[in-house]
Short mmCIF file of C-alpha atoms and ligand atoms in Angstrom, two decimals:
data_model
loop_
_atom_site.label_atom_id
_atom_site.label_comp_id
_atom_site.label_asym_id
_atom_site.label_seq_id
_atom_site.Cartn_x
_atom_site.Cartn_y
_atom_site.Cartn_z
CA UNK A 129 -0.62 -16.92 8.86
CA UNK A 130 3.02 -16.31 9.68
CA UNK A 131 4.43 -14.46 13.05
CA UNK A 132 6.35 -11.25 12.22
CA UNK A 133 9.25 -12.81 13.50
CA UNK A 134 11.94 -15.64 14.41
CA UNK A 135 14.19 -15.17 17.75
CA UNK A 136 16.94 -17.74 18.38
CA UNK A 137 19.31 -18.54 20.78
CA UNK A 138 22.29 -19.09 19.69
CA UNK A 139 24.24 -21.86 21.81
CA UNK A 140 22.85 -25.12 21.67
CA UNK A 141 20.15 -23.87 19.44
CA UNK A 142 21.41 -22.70 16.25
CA UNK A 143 24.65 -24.95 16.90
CA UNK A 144 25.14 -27.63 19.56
CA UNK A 145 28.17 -24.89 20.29
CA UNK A 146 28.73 -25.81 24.23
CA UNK A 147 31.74 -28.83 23.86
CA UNK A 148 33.33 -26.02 21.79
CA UNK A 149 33.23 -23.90 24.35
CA UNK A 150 34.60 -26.46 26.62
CA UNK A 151 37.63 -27.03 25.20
CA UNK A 152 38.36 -23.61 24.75
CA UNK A 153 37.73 -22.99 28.22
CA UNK A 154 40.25 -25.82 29.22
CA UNK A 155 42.52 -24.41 26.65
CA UNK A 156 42.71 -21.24 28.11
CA UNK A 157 42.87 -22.03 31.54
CA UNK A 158 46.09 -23.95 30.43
CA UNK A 159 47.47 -21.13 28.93
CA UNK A 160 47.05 -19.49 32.21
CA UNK A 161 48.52 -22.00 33.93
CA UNK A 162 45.37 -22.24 36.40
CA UNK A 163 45.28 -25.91 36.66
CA UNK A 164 41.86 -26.25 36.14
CA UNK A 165 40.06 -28.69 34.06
CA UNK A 166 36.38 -28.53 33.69
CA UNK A 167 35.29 -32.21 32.46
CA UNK A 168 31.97 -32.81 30.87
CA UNK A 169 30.02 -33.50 33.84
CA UNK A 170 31.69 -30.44 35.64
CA UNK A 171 30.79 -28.63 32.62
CA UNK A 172 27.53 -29.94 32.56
CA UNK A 173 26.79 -28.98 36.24
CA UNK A 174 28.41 -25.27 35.56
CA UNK A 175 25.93 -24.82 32.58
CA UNK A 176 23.58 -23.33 34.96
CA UNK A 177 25.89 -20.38 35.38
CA UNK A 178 24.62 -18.41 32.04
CA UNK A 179 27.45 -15.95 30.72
CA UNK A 180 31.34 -17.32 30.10
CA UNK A 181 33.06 -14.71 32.59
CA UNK A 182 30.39 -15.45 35.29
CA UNK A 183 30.61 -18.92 34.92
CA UNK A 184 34.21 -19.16 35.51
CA UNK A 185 33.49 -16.33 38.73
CA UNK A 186 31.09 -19.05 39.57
CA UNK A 187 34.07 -22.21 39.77
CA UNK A 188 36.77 -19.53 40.97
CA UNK A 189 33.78 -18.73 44.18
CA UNK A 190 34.04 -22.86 44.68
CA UNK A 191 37.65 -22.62 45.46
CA UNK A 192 38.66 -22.76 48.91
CA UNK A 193 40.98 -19.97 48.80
CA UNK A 194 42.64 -16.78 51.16
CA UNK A 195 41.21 -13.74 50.12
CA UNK A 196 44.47 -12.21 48.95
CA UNK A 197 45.03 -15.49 46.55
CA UNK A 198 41.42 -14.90 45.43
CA UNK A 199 41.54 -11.11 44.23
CA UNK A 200 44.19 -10.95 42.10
CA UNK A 201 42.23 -14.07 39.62
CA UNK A 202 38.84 -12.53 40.31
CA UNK A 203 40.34 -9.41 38.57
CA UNK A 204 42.01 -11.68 35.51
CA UNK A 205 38.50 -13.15 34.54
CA UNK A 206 37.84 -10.68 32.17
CA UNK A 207 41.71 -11.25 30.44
CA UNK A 208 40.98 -15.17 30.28
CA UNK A 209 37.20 -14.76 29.01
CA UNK A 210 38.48 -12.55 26.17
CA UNK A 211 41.59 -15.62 25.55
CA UNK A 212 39.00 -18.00 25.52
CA UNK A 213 36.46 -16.13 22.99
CA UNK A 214 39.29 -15.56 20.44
CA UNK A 215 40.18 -19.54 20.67
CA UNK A 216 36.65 -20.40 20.43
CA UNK A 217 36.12 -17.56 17.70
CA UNK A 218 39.03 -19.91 15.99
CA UNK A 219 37.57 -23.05 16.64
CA UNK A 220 34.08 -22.63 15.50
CA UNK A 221 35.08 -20.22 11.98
CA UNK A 222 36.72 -23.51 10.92
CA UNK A 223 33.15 -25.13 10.29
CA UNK A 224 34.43 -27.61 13.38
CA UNK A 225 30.77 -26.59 14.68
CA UNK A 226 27.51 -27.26 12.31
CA UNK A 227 24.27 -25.89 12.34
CA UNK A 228 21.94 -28.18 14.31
CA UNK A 229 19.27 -30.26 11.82
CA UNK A 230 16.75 -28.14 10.90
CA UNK A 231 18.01 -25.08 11.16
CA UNK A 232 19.76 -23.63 7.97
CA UNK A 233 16.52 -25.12 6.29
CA UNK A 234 13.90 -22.89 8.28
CA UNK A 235 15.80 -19.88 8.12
CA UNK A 236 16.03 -19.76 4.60
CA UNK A 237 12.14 -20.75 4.40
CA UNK A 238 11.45 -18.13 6.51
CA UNK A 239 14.18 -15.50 4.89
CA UNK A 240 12.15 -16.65 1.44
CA UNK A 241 8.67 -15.60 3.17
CA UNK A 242 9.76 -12.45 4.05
CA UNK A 243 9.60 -13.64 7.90
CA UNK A 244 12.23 -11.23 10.08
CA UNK A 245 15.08 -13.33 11.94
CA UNK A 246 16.87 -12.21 14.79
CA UNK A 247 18.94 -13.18 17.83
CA UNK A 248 19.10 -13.02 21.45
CA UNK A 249 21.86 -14.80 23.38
CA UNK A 250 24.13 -14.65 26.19
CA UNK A 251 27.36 -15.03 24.32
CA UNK A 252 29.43 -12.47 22.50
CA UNK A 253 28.89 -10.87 18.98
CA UNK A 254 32.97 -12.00 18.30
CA UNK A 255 31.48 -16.14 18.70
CA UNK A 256 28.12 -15.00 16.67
CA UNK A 257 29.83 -13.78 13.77
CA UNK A 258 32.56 -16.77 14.00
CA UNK A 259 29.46 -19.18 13.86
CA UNK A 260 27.16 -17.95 11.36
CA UNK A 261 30.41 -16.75 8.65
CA UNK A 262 31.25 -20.34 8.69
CA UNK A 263 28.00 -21.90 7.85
CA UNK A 264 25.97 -18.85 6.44
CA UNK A 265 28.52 -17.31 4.12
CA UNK A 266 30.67 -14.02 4.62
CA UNK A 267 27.19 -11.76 5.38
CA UNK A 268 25.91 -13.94 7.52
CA UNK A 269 25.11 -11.44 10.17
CA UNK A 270 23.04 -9.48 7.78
CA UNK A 271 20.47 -12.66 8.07
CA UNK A 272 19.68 -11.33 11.08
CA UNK A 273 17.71 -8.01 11.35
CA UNK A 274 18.58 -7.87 14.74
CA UNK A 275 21.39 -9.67 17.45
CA UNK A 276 21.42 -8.65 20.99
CA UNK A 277 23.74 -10.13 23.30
CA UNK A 278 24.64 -10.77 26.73
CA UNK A 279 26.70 -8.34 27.15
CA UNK A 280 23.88 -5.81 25.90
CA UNK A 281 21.79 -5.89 28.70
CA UNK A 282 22.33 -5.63 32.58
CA UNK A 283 20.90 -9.15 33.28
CA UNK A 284 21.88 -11.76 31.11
CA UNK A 285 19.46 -15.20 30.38
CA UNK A 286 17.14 -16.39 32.90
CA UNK A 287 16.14 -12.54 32.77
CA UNK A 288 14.01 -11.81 30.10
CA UNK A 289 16.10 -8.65 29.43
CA UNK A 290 17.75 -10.18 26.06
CA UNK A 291 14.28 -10.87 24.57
CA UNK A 292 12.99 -7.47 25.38
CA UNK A 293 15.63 -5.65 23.69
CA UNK A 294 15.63 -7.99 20.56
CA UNK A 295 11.55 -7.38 20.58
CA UNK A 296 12.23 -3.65 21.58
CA UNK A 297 14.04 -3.33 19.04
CA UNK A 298 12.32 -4.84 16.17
CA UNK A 299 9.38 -3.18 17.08
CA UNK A 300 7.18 -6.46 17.84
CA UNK A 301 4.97 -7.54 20.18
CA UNK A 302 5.76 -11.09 21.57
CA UNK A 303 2.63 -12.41 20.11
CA UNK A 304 3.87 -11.77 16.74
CA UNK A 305 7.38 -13.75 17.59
CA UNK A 306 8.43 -17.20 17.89
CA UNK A 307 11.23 -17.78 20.33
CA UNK A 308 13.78 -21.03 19.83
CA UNK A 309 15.86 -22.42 22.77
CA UNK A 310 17.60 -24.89 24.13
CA UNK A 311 17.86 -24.77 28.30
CA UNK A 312 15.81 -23.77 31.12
CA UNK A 313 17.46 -20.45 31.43
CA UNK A 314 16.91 -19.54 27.91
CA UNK A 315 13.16 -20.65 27.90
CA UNK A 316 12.58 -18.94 31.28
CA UNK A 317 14.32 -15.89 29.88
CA UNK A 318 11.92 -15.82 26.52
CA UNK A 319 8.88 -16.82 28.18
CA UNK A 320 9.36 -14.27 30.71
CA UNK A 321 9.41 -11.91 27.83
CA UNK A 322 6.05 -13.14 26.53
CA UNK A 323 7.29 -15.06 23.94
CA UNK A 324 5.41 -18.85 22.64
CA UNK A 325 8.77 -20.78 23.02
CA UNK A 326 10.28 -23.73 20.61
CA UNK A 327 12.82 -25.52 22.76
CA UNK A 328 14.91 -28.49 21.00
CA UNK A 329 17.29 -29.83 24.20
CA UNK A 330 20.64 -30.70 23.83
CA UNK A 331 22.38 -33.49 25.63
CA UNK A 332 23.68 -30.67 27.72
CA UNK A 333 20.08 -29.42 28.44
CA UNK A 334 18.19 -32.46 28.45
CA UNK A 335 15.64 -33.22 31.41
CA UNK A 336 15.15 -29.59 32.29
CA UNK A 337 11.54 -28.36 33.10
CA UNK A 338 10.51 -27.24 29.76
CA UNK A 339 6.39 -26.91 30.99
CA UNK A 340 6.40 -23.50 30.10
CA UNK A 341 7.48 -24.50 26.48
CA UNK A 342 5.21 -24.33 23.21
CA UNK A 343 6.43 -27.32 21.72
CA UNK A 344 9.74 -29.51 23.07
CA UNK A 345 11.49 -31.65 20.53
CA UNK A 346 14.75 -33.05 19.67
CA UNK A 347 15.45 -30.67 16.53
CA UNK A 348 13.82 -28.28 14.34
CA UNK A 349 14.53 -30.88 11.66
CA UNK A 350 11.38 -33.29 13.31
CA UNK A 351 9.10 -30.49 11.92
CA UNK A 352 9.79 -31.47 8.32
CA UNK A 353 7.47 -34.28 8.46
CA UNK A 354 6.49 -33.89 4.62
CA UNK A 355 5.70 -30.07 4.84
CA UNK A 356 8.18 -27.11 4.84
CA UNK A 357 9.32 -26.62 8.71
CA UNK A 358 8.17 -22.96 8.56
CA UNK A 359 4.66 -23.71 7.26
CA UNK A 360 3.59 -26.70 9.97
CA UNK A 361 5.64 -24.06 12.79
CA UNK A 362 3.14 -21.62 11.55
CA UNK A 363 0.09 -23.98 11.93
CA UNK A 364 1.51 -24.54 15.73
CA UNK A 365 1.54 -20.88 16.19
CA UNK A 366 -1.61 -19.66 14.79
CA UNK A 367 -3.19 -22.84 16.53
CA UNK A 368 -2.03 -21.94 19.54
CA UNK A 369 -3.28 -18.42 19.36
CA UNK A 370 -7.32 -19.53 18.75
CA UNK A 371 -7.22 -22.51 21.37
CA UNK A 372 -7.36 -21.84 24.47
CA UNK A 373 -4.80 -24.48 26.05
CA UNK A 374 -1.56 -24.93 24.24
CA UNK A 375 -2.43 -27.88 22.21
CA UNK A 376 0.90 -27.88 20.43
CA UNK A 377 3.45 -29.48 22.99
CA UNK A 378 4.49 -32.60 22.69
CA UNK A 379 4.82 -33.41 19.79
CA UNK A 380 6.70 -36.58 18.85
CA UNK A 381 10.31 -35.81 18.92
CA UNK A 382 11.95 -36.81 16.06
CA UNK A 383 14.71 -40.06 16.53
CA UNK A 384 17.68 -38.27 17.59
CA UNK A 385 19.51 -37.67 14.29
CA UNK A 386 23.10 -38.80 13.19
CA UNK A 387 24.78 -35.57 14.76
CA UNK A 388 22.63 -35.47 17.77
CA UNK A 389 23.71 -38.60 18.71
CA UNK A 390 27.40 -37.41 18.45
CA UNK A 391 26.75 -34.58 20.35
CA UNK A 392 25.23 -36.92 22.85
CA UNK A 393 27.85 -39.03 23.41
CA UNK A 394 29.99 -35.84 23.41
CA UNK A 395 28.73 -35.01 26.31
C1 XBP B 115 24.84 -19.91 26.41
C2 XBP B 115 25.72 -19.33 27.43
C3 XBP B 115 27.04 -18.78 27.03
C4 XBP B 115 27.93 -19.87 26.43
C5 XBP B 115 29.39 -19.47 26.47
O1 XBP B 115 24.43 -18.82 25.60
O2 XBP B 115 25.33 -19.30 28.60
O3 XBP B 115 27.65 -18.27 28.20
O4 XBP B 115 27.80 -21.04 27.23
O5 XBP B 115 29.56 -18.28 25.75
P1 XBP B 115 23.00 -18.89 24.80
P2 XBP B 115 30.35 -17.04 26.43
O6 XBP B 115 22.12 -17.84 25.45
O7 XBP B 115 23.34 -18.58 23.36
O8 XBP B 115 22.44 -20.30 24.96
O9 XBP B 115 31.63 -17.60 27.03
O10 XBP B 115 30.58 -16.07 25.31
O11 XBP B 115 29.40 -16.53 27.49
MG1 MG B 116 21.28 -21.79 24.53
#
């Protein structure tokens, strides 16, 4: 037995995306001529802050500042966010990003068995559609039935509001959805929408309390053990549906792979 449907997140799940977006913060804060840097660890730290233009409100708040100094950025945020999406647009549509292990092979297992895909994340449709054209091919987007994004709903990821419009408007009940994150926020933000929650950390979202997760592993590509990733997902699932105690976390996370440790020592 299959669930109706597969919901990802897109940074850090689909793509270890986030030193991308680093950079092309930095870059466009140059541009700007803010003087600001954000390193890794700053980075790391700001994370928490879900949504690019709130995360930079978030570092602009830190700045010890006099209020007439202050306004006149606070009111630019929207002018840099937009810079910075087009350069990370840029960066990513190059193929400078890849799809994390795991990934391109389940969705096409689960395109093949006729198992819906969609999409719920706090970033834009512009850095979706950059993403997915340069690993899916030029109709990418149409892979996914549905893609609701941050800007889409009044409360972006820990809320569960991006999970209930992507179920809303499918037309599913959680119980017949699989959600797939990286961070706290984002597994907060599907379980609060009822969903049973895959989350495969990143070395910027490592050590975060994933109890509420189904299952917590390095990538999708440790399900592969000798069956199709879709098929021993499924068994998870389903299992998880008849027993009564979520039987299904912990399963041995695969060794980090080749590109996760990059993007570990990335970060
Ligand atoms: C992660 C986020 C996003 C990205 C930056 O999104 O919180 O803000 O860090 O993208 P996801 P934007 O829910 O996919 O993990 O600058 O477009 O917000
Ligand atoms: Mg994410």
């Amino acid at each position: 037995m299959f669930p109706k449907v597969l919901i990802f997140d897109v940074d850090g799940t689909l793509a270890d995306t986030e030193e991308a977006h680093r950079r092309s913060f930095n870059q466009t804060f140059d541009h700007f001529g803010l003087g600001w840097h954000w390193s890794a660890s700053d980075y790391q730290r700001l994370l928490a802050v879900t949504g690019g233009k709130e995360r930079i409100a978030a570092h602009l708040d830190s700045l010890a500042l006099p209020a007439d100094e202050r306004a006149p950025l606070q009111s630019a945020i929207a002018q840099w966010h937009a810079d910075k999406t087009v350069r990370y647009a840029q960066m990513v549509a190059g193929g400078a990003v890849p799809l994390r292990p795991g990934v391109a092979q389940l969705l096409a297992e689960a395109r093949a068995a006729g198992v819906r895909l969609a999409i719920a994340t706090t970033t834009t449709r512009a850095n979706i559609d950059a993403l997915l054209s340069a690993h899916l091919g030029a109709h990418a987007a149409d892979t996914f039935e549905v893609i609701a994004c941050g800007d889409m709903v009044l409360a972006k990821k820990p809320a569960p509001d991006v999970y209930e419009l992507a179920l809303r408007t499918l037309g599913v009940d959680p119980p017949q959805a699989i959600a797939f994150e990286d961070s706290v926020a984002g597994l907060s933000s599907a379980v609060g929408a009822g969903l049973w929650t895959v989350v495969t950390p990143t070395c910027w979202t490592e050590g975060g309390d994933f109890s509420t997760a189904a299952v917590v592993m390095s990538d999708l590509a440790a399900l592969a053990a000798g069956d199709p990733i879709l098929q021993t997902l499924a068994r998870l699932w389903s299992g998880a549906r008849t027993a009564d105690s979520p039987e299904n976390r912990g399963l041995p996370a695969s060794t980090p792979s080749a590109r996760d440790t990059a993007a570990a020592a990335r970060c």
